[in-house]
Tab-separated table of C-alpha atoms and ligand atoms in Angstrom:
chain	number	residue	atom	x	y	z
A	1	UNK	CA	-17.663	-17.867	-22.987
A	2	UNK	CA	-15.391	-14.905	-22.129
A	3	UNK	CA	-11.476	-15.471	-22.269
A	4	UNK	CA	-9.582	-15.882	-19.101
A	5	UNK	CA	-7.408	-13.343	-17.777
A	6	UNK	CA	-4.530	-15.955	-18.385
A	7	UNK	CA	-5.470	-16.366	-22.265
A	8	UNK	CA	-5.375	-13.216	-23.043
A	9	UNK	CA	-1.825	-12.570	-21.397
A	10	UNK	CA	-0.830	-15.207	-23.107
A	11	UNK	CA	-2.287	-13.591	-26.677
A	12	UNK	CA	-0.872	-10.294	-25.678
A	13	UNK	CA	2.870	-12.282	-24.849
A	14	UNK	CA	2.154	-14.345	-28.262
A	15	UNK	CA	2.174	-11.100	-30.060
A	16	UNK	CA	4.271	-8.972	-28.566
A	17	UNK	CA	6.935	-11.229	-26.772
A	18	UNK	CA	7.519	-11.761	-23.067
A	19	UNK	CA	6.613	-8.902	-20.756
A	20	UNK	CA	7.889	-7.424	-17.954
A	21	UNK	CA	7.057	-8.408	-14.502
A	22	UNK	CA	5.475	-5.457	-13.640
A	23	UNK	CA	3.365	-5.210	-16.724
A	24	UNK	CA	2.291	-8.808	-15.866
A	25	UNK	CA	1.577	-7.380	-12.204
A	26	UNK	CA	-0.288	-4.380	-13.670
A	27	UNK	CA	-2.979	-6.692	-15.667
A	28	UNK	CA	-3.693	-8.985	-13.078
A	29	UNK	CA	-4.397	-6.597	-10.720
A	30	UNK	CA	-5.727	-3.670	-13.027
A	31	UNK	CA	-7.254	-5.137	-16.217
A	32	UNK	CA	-10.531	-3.367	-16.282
A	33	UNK	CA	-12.791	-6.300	-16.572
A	34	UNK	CA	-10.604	-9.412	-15.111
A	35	UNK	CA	-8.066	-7.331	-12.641
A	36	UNK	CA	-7.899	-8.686	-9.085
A	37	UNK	CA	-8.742	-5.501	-8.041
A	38	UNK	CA	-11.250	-4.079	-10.406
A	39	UNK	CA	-13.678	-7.419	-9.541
A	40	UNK	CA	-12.784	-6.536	-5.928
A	41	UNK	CA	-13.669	-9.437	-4.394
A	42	UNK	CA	-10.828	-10.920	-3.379
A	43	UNK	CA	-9.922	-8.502	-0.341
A	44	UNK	CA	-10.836	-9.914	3.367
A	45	UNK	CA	-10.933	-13.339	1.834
A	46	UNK	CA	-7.535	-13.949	0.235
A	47	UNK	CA	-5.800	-11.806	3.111
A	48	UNK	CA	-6.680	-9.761	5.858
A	49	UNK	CA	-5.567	-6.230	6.371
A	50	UNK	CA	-4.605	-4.802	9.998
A	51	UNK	CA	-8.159	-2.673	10.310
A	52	UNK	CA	-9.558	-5.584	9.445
A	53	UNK	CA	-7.964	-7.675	11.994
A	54	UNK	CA	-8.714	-4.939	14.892
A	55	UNK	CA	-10.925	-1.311	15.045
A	56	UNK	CA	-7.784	-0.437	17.178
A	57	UNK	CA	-5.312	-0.058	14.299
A	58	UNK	CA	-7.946	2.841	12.430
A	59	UNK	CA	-8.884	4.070	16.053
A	60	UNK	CA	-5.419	4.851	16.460
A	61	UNK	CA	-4.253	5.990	13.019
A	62	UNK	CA	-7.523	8.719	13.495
A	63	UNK	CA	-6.306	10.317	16.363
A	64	UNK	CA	-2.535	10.728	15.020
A	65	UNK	CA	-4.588	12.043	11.891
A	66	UNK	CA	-6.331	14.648	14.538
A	67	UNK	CA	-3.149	15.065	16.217
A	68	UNK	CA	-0.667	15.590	13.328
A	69	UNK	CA	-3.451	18.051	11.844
A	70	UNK	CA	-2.839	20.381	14.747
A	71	UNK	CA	0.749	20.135	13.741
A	72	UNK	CA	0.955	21.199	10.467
A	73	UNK	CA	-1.216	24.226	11.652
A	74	UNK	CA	-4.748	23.094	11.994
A	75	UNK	CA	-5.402	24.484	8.301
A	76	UNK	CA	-9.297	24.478	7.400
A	77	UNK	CA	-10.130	23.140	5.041
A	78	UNK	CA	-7.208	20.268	4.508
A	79	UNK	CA	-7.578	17.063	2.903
A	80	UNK	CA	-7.620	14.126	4.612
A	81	UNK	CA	-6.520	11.590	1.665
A	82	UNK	CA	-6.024	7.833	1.474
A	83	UNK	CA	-4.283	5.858	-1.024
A	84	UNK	CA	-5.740	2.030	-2.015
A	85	UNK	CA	-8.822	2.391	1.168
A	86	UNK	CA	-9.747	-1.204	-0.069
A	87	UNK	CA	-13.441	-2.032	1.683
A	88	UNK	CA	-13.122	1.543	3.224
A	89	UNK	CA	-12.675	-0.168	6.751
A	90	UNK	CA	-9.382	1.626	7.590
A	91	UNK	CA	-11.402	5.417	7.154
A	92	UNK	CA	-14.284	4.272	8.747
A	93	UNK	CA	-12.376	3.599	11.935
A	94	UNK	CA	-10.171	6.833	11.368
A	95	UNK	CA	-13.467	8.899	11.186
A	96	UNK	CA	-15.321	6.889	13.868
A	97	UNK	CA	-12.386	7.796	16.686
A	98	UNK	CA	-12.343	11.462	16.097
A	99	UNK	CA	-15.896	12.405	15.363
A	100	UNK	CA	-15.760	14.562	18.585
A	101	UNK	CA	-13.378	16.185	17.555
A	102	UNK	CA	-15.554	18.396	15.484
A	103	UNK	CA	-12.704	21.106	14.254
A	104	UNK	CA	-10.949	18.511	12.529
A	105	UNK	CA	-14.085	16.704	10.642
A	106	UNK	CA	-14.992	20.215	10.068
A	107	UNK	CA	-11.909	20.827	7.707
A	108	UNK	CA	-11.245	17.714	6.536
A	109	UNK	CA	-12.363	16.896	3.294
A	110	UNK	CA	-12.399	13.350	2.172
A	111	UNK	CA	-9.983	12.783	-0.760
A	112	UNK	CA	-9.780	8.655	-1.848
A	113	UNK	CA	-7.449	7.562	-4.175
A	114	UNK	CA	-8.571	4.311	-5.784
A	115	UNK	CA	-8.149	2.559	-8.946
A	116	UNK	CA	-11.019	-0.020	-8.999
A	117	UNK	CA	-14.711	0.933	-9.489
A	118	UNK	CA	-15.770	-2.130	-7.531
A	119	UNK	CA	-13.992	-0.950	-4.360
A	120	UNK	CA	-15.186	2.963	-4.929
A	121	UNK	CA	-18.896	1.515	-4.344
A	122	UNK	CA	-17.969	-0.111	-1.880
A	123	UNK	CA	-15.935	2.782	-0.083
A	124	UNK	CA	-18.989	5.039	-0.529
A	125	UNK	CA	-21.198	2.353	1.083
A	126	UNK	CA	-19.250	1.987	4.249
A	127	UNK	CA	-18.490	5.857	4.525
A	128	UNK	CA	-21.773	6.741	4.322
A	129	UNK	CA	-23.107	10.006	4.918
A	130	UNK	CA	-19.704	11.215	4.657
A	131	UNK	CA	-18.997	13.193	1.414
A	132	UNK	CA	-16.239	12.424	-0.285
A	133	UNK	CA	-14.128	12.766	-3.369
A	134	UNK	CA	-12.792	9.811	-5.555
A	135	UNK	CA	-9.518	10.369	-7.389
A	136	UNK	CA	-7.538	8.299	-9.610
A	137	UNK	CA	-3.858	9.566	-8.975
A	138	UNK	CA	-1.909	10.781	-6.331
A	139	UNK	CA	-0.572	13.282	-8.748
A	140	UNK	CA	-4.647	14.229	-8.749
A	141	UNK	CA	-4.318	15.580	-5.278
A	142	UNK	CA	-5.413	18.968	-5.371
A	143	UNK	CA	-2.852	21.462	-4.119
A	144	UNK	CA	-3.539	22.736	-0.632
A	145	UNK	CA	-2.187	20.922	3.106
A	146	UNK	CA	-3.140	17.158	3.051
A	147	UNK	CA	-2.661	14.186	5.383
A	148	UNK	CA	-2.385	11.001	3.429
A	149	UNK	CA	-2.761	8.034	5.238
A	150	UNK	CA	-2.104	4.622	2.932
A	151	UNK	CA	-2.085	0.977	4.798
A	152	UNK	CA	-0.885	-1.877	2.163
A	153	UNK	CA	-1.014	0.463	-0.888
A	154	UNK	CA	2.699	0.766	-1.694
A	155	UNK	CA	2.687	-3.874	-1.931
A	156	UNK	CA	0.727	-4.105	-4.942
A	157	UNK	CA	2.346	-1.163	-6.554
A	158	UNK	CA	4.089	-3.002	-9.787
A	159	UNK	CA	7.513	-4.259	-9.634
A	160	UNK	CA	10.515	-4.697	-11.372
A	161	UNK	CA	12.903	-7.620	-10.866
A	162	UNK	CA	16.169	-7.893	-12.376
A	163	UNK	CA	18.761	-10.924	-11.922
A	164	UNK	CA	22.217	-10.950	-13.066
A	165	UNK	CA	22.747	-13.467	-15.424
A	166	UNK	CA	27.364	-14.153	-16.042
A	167	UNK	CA	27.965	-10.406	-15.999
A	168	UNK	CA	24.676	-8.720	-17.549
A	169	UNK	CA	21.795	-7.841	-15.380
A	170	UNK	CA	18.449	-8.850	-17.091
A	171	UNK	CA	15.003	-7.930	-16.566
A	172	UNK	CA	12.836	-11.243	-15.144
A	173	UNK	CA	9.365	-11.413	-17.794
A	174	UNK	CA	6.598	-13.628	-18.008
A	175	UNK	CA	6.606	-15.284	-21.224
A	176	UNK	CA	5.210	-18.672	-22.255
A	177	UNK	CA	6.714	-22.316	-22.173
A	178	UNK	CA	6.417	-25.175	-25.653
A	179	UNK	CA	3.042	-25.741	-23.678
A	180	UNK	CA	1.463	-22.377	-23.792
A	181	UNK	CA	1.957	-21.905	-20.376
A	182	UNK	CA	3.151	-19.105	-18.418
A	183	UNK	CA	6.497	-19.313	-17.380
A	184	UNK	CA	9.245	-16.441	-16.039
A	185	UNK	CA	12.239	-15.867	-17.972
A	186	UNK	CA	15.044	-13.091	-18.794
A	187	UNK	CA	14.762	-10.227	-20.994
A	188	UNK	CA	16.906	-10.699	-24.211
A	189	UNK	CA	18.177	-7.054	-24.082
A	190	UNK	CA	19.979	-5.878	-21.042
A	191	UNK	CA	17.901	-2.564	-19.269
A	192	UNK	CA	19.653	0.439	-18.655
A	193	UNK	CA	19.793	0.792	-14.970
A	194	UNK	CA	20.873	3.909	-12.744
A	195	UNK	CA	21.959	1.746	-9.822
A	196	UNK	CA	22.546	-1.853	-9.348
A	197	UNK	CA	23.336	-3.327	-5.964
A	198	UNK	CA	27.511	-4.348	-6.095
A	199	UNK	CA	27.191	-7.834	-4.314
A	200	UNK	CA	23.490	-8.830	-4.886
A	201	UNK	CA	22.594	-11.175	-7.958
A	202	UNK	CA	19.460	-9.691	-7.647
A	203	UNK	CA	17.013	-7.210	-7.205
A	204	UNK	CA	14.110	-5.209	-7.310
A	205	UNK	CA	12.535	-2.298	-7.721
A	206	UNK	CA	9.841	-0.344	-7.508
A	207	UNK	CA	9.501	2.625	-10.022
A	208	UNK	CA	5.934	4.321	-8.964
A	209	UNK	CA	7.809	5.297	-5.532
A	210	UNK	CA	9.548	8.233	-7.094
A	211	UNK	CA	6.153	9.652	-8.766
A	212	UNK	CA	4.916	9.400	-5.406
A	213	UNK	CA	7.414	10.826	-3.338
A	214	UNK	CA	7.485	13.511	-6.715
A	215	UNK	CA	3.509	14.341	-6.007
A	216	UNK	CA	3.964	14.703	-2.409
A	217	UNK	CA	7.185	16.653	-2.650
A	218	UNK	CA	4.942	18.641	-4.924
A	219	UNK	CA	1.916	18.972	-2.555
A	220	UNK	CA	4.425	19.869	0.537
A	221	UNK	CA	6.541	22.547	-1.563
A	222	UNK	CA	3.500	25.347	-0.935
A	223	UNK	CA	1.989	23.878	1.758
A	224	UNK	CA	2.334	22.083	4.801
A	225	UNK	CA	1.777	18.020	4.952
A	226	UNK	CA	2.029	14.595	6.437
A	227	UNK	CA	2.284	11.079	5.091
A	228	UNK	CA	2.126	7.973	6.759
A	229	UNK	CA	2.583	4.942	4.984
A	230	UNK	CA	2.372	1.268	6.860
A	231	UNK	CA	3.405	-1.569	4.750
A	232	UNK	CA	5.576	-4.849	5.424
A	233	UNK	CA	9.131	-4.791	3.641
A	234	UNK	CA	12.384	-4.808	5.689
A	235	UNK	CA	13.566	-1.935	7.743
A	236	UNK	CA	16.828	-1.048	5.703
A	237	UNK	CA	17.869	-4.225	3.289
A	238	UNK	CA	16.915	-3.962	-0.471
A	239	UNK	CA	14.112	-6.697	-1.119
A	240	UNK	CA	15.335	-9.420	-3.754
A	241	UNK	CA	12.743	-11.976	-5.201
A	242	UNK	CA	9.940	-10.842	-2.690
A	243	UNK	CA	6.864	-11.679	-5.819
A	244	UNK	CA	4.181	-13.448	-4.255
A	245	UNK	CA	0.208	-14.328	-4.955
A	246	UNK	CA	-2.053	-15.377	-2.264
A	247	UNK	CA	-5.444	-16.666	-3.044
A	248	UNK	CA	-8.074	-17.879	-0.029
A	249	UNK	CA	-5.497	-16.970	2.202
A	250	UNK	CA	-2.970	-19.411	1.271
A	251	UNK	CA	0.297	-18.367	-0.802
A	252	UNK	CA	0.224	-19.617	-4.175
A	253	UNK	CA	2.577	-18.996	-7.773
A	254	UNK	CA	2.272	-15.736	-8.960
A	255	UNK	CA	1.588	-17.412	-12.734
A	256	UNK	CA	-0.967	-19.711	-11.464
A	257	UNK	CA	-4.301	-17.635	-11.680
A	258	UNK	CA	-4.037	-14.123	-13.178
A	259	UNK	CA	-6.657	-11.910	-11.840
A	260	UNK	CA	-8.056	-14.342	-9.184
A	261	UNK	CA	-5.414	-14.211	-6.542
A	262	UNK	CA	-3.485	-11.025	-5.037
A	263	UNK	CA	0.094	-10.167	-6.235
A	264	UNK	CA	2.237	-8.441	-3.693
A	265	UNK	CA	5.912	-7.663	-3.150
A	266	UNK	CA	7.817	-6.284	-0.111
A	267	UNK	CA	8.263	-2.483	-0.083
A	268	UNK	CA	11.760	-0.958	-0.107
A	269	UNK	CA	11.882	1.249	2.768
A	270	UNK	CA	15.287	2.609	2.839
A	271	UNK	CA	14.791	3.410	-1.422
A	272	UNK	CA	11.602	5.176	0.123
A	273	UNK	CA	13.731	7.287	2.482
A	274	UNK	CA	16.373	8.347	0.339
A	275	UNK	CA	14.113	9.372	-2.572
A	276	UNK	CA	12.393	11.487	-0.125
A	277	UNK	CA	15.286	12.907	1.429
A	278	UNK	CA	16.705	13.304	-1.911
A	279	UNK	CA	13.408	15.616	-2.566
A	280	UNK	CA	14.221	17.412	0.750
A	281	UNK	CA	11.409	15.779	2.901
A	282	UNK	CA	11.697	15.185	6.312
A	283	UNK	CA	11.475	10.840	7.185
A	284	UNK	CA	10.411	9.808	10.330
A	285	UNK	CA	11.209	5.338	10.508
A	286	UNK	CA	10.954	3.505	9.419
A	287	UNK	CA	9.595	1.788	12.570
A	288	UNK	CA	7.950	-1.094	13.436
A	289	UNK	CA	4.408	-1.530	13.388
A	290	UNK	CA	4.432	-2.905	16.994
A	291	UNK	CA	6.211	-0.188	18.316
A	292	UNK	CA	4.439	2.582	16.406
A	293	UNK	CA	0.802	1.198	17.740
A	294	UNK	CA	2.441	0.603	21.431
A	295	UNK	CA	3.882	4.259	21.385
A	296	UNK	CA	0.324	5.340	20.375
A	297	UNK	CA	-1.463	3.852	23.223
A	298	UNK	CA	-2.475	0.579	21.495
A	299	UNK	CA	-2.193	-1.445	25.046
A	300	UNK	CA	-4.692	1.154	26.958
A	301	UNK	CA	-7.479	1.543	23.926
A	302	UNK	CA	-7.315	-2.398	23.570
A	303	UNK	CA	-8.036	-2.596	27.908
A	304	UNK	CA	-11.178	0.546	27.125
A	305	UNK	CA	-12.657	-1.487	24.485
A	306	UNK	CA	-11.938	-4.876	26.911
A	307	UNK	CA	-13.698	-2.951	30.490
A	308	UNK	CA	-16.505	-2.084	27.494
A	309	UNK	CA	-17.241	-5.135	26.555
A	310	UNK	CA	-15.911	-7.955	28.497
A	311	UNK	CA	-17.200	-10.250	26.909
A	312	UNK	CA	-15.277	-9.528	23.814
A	313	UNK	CA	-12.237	-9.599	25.636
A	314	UNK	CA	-10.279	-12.877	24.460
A	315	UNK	CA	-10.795	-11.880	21.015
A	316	UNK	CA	-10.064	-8.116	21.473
A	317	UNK	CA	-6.725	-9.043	23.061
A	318	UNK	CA	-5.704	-11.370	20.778
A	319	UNK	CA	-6.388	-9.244	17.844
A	320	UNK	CA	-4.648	-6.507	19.226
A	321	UNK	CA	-1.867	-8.821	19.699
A	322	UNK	CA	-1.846	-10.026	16.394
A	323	UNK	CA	-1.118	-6.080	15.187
A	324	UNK	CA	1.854	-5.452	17.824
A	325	UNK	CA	3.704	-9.032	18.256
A	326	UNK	CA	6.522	-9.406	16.591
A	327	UNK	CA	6.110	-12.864	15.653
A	328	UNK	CA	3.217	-11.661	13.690
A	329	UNK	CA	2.492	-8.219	12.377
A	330	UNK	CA	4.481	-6.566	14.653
A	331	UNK	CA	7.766	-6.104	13.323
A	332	UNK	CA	7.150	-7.422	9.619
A	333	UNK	CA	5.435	-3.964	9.320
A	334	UNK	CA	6.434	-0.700	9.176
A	335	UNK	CA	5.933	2.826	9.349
A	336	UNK	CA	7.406	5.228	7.684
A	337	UNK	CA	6.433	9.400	7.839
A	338	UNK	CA	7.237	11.809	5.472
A	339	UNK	CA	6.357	15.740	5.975
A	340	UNK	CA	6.983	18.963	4.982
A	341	UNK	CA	9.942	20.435	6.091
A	342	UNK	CA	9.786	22.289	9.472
A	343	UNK	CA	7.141	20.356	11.368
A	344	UNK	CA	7.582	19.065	14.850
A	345	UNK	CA	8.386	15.367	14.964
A	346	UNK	CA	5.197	13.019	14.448
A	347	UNK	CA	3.296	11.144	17.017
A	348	UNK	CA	4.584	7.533	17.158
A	349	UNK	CA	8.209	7.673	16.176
B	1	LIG	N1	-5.706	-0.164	2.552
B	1	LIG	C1	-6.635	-1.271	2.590
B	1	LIG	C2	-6.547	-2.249	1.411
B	1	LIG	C3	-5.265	-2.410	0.678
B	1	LIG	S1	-5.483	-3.319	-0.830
B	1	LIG	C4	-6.518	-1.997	3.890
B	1	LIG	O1	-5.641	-1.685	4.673
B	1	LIG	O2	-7.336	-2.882	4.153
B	1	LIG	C5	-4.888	-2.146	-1.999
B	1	LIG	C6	-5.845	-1.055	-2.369
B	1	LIG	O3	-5.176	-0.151	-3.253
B	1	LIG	C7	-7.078	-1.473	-3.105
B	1	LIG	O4	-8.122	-0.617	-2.713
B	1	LIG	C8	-6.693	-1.266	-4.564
B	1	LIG	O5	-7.778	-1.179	-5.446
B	1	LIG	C9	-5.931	0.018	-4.458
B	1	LIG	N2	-4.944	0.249	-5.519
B	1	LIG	C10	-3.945	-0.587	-5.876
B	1	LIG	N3	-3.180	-0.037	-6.835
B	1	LIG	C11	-3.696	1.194	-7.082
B	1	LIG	C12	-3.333	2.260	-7.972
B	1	LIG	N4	-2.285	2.154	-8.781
B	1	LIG	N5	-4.076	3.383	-7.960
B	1	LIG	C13	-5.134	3.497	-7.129
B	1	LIG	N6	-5.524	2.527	-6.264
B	1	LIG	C14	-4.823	1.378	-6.241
């Protein structure tokens, strides 16, 4: 019988003592054989992803694609990237909506950045004939002008959590209890931290946002580009204890089945922002999600796609509602653009 996911953490944590949060985060999602994402079942059934709540949400995200390509220049070729595509759903939509518009397809070449070999397949299968290019990295971006599009990539990027404990801050681990369970505790030592919020006793934070912001700074510094990145996270506050697993669509402990259910955590938009400001990158947002998809004309392709098919229409409505409401999606979400310096102001914001 193969070892569970959670026995082997637990070896690994027997040998080597308790281990960070985002290490723990990085197995269950990564772990070649056992990671949520490498098996890459889970997505669709243990939560459900804006294109795959409506075709409206790609649709739309295509033609600011088409759009903003005209505004860094029209360059041919360019490549159109995406960061974590999941089931592929997201580009399928984006290419779907702009096939007319034959200059941009033309240039574009398909760049995907994703981890899991399950999900690659499964990319290829829905792209189909499209050629495209699999990369592991962002940093693997070849140089040249990109758009990057990335829906619910930056979530399940690992996390750090810290929590002051009396005066120290200490870094939260996963370690194991008299029962050989896992169980979250405090880091013996106390990490050596830049900046630590004055009045908060705690916080988190998300180190893989400055290699990004780094590669794209990178990627923008010779030539022109555009990133738009949709996630949920607050607007401006600094997310706290925001670790959370969802399996079958309902939320469950983070500790209770490595591998088997997503791990996510709310992204830090205004650390986002001032990195890349502090890299000289123009921001545009955050917004919110409902705004962004209303300014793009979200209301008018939802009635098209209603007069089309009428009989669709309850459904259509409601899913396009879902994406826009704020007591759903909404406002939860947000976008967030970062460019090149120099560019006119992006569609949406
Ligand atoms: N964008 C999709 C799915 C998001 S799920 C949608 O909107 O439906 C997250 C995706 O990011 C998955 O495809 C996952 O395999 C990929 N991913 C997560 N971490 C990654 C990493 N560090 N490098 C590359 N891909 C990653």
């Amino acid at each position: 019988m193969t070892t569970s996911l959670n026995d082997r953490i637990a070896k690994l944590i027997r040998e080597t003592g308790p281990i960070p949060v985002s290490v723990y985060m990085q197995l269950c999602l990564h772990d070649p054989r056992q990671g949520y994402y490498s098996q890459g079942e889970g997505l669709g059934r243990d939560f459900i992803t804006a294109p795959e709540i409506s075709q409206v949400f790609g649709e739309l995200i295509g033609l600011w694609c088409a759009h903003e390509w005209r505004s860094i220049g029209a360059p041919d070729p360019f490549r159109l990237v995406e960061l974590g595509p999941g089931r592929g759903v997201l580009m399928a939509d984006v290419l779907r909506a702009t096939r007319a518009i034959s200059d941009f397809h033309d240039a574009a070449d398909l760049t995907l950045v994703e981890a899991s070999p399950a999900l690659r397949r499964a990319q290829i299968d829905r792209l189909k004939p499209t050629e495209l290019t699999h990369i592991n990295t962002i940093e693997a971006i070849p140089d040249g002008p990109i758009l990057l599009i990335a829906n619910e990539f930056l979530d399940c990027l690992p996390v750090r959590q810290f929590i002051r404990d009396t005066e120290q801050w200490r870094e939260r681990v996963v370690g194991l209890s008299d029962a050989n369970e896992l169980v979250f505790g405090l880091s013996d030592t106390v990490p050596a931290l830049d900046n630590t919020p004055d009045n908060a006793q705690q916080f988190e934070m998300r180190p893989s946002l400055v290699a990004i912001v780094d590669a794209l700074a990178q990627r923008f510094a010779n030539h022109p580009g555009r990133a738009l990145f949709i996630d949920y996270g607050p607007a401006d506050a600094a997310p706290d204890d925001t670790l959370r697993a969802y399996k079958n669509g309902a939320q469950i402990s983070p500790l209770e089945t490595p591998g088997d259910a997503d791990l996510t955590s709310d992204v830090d938009f205004a650390d986002l922002k001032r990195i890349a400001l502090a890299q000289g990158l123009e921001i545009h947002g955050p917004i919110a999600q409902g705004d962004f998809l209303l300014a793009l004309g979200a209301a008018q392709r939802a009635e098209a796609l209603i007069r089309a098919n009428p009989k669709e229409a309850e459904a259509t409505a409601d899913a396009v509602h879902r994406l826009v409401d704020s007591a759903s999606m909404g406002v939860r979400f947000q976008a967030i653009a970062i460019s090149s310096p120099n560019l006119p102001p992006p569609a949406g914001f």
